[in-house]
Short mmCIF file of C-alpha atoms in Angstrom, two decimals:
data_model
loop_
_atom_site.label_atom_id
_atom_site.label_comp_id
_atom_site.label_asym_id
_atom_site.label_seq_id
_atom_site.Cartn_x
_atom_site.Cartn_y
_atom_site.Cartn_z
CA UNK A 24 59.07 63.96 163.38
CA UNK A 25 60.04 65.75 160.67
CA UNK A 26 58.17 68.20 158.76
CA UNK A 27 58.43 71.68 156.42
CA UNK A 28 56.67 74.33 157.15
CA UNK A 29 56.02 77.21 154.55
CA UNK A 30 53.74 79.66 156.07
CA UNK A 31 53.31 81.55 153.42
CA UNK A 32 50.44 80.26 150.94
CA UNK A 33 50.43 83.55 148.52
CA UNK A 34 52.44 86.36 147.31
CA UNK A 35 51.64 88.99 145.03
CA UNK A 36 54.50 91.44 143.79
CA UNK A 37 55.02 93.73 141.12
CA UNK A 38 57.93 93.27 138.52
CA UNK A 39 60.78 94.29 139.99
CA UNK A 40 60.31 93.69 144.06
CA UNK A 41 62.51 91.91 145.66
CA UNK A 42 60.90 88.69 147.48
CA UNK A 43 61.37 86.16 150.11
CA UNK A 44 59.51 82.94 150.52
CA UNK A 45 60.53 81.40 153.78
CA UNK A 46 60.87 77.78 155.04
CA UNK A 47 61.12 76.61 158.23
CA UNK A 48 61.94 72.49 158.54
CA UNK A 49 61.93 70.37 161.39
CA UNK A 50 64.29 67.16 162.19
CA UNK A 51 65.95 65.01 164.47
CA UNK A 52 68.57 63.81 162.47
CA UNK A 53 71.87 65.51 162.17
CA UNK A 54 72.53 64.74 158.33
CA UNK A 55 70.09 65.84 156.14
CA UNK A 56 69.39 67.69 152.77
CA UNK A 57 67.13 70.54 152.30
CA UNK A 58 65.76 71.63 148.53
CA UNK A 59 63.94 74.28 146.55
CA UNK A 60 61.76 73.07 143.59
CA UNK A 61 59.35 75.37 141.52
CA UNK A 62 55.89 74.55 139.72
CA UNK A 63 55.48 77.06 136.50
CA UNK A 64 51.79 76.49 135.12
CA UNK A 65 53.02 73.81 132.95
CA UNK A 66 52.87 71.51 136.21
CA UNK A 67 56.56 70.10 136.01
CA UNK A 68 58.39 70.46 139.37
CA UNK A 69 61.66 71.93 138.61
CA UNK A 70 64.86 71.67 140.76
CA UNK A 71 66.66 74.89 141.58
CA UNK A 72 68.79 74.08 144.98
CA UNK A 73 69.84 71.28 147.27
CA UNK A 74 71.79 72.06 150.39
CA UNK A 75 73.50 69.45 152.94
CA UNK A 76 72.66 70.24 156.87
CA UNK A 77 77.27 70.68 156.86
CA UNK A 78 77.23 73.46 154.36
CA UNK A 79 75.40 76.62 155.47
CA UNK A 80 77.08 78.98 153.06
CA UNK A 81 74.38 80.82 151.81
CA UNK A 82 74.22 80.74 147.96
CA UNK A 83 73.73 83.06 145.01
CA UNK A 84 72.81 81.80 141.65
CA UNK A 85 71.62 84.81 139.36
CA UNK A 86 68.71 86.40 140.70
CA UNK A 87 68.40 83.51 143.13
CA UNK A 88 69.79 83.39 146.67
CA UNK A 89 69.54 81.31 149.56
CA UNK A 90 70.20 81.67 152.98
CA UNK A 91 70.40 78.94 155.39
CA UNK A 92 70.48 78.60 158.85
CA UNK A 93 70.61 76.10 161.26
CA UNK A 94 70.00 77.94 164.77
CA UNK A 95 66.54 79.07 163.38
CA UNK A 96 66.03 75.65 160.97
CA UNK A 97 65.13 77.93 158.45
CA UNK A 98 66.05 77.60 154.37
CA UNK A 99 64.71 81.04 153.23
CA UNK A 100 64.63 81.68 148.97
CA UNK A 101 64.85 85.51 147.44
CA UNK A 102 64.52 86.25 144.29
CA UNK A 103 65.86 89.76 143.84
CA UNK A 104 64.27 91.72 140.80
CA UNK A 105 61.22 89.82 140.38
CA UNK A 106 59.67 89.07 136.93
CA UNK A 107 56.44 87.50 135.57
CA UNK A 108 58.23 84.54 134.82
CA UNK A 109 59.18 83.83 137.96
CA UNK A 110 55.50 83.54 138.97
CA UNK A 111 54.57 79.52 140.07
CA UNK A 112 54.64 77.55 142.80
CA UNK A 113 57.29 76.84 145.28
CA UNK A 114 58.55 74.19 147.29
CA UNK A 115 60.37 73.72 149.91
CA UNK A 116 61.49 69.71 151.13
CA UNK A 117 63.46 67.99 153.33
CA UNK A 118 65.06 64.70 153.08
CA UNK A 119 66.75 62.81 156.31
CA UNK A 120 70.33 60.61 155.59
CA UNK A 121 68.60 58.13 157.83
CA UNK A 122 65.11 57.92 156.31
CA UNK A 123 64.43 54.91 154.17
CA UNK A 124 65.05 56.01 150.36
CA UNK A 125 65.87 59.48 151.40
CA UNK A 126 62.30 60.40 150.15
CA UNK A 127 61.56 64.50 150.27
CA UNK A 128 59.12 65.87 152.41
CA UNK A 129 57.24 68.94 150.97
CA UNK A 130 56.09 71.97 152.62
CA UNK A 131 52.52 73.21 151.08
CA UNK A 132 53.86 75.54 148.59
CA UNK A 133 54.18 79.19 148.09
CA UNK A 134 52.13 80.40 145.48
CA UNK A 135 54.13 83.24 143.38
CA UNK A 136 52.41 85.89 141.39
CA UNK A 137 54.37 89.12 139.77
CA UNK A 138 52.59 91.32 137.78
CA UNK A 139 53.77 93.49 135.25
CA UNK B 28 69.68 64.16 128.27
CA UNK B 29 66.33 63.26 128.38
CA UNK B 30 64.77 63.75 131.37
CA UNK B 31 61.70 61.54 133.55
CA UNK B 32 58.80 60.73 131.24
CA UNK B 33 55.39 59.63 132.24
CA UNK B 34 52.48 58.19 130.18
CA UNK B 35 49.69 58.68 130.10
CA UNK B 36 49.31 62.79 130.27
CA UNK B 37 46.53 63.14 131.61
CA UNK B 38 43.73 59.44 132.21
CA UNK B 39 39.69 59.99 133.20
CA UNK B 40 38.30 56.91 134.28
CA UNK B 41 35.37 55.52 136.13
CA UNK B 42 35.02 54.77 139.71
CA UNK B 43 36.00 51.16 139.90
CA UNK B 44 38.31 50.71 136.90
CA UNK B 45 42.08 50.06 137.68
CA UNK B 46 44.58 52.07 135.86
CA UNK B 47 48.47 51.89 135.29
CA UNK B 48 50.75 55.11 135.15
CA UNK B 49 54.18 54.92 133.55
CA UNK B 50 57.70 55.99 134.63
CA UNK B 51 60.46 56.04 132.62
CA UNK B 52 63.53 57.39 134.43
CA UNK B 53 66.59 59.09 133.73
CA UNK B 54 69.00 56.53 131.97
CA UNK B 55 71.69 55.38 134.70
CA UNK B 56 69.34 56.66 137.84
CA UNK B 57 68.81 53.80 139.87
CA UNK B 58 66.90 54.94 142.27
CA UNK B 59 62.78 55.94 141.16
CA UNK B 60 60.01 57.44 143.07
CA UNK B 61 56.34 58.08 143.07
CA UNK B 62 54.38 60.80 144.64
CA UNK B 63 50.88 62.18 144.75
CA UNK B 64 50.14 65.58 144.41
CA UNK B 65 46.74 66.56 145.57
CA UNK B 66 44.91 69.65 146.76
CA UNK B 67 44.13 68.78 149.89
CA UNK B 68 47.45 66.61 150.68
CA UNK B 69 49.86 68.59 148.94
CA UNK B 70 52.87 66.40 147.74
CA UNK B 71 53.25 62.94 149.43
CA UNK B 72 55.59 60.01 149.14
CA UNK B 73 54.38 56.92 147.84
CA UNK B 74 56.77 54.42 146.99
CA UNK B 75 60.68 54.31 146.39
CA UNK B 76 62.86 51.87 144.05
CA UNK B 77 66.26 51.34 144.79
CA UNK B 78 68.09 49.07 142.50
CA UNK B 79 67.26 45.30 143.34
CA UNK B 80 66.04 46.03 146.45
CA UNK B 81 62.87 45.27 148.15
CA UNK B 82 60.95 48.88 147.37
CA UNK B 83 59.80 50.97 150.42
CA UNK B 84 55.88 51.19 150.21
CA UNK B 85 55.26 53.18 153.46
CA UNK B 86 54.00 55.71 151.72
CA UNK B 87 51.25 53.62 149.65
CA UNK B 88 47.56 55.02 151.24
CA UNK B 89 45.84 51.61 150.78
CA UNK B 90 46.42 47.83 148.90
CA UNK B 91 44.94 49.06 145.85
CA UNK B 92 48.28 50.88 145.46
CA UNK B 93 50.74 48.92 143.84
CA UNK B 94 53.81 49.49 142.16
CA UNK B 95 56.59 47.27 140.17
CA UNK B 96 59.99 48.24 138.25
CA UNK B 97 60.88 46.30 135.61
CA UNK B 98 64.40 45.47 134.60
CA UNK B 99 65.96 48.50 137.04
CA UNK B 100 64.46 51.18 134.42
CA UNK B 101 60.82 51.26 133.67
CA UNK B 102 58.49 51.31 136.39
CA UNK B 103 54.29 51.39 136.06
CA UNK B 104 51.93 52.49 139.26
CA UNK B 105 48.81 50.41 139.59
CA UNK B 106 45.76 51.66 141.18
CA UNK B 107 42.92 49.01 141.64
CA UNK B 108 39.46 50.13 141.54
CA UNK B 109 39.94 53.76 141.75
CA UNK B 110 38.06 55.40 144.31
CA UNK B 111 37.43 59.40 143.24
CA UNK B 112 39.62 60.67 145.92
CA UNK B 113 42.13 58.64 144.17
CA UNK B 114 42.24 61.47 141.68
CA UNK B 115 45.12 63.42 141.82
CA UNK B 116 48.79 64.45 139.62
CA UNK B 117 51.25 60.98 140.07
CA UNK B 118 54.15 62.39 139.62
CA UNK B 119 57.55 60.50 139.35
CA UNK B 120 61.06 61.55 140.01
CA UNK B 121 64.47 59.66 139.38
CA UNK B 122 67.92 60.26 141.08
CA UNK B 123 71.25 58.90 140.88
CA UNK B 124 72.42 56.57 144.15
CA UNK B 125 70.26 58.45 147.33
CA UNK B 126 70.30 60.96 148.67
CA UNK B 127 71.39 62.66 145.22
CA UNK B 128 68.65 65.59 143.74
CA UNK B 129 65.31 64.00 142.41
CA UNK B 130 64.46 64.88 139.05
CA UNK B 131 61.14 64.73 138.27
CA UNK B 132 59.21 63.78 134.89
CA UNK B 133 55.81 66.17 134.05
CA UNK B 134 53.50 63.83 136.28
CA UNK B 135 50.25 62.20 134.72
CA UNK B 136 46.98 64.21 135.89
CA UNK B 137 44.20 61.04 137.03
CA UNK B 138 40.83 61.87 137.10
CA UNK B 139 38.17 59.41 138.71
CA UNK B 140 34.78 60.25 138.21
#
């Protein structure tokens, strides 16, 4: 069965820490996709990554990076130099190539909060 | 662009009242999904559109859950006499052909009381 795990519920940082939220995901299927959203206050899920189970380049987009990795199933997100407005929620989903409408399935969330 | 918008913001109703929620997707996405997002369930599926295919509704929790798309664009989310743990954030999300990145609108907060 297929499931995301993200074990952490809470983090608390001050500005400028460096931060990992990790994700651990579960499949059977050999073709599948793998995303980060975020959840500011205002509520709206916001995409920042999507990654296909073929490309495990890690990736680097600002103070974003991810690093992928099949042998441990694991999708880990950093966000180097932390800021307050990186504080919200984040999620972690899956979705399988073989799954009717490719629908995502979430992890809990990580709950972000960087002080000043 | 503009991006997924949902009506109502934010609905209070009574126990026993039906309500619709509104998508309005991307323009040119084709495929549209729902999802609940609760405190105690987190984010769950509910029902995907793709096109003018039959939608997949294994992720509806009971019959009162219904959903329809109109014309390929608009589609509204019925729920028949709400129950309170019916309240939740519906959110909706819009992609181009699957399995291409959901985009999701702001989500209309239900309250059942």
């Amino acid at each position: 069965a297929q499931k995301v795990t993200q074990a952490q519920t809470e983090i608390s940082v001050v500005e400028k820490e460096d931060v990992t939220l990790d994700c651990v995901y579960e499949t059977r299927d050999t073709t599948y996709y793998l995303f980060w959203y975020k959840q500011p206050p205002s509520g709206e899920l916001v995409f920042l990554i999507r990654r296909n189970s073929f490309d495990e380049q890690n990736e680097i987009s600002g103070r974003y990076s991810w690093n992928f990795q099949k042998s441990t199933s694991s999708f880990n997100f950093t966000i180097t130099a932390s800021q307050v407005v990186d504080s919200a929620v984040y999620f972690c989903a899956l979705s399988e190539a073989n799954q009717a409408g490719t629908a995502l399935i979430f992890g809990k969330g990580t709950t972000l909060s960087v002080s000043s | 662009g503009a991006g997924v918008s949902q009506s109502p913001s934010n609905k209070v109703t009574e126990k026993g009242k039906d309500v619709e929620l509104r998508c309005d997707p991307i323009s040119g996405h084709t495929a549209l999904y729902w999802y609940r997002q609760s405190l105690g369930q987190g984010l769950e599926f509910l029902i995907y559109f793709q096109g003018n295919s039959a939608p997949d509704k294994s992720g509806l929790p009971s019959d009162r859950f219904s959903a329809e798309r109109t014309g390929g664009s608009v589609s509204t989310l019925t729920i028949q006499r709400t129950q309170q743990e019916d309240s939740a954030v519906y959110l909706c999300a819009s992609s181009a052909i699957p399995p291409e990145t959901q985009y999701f609108g702001p989500g209309t907060r239900l309250l059942v009381l």
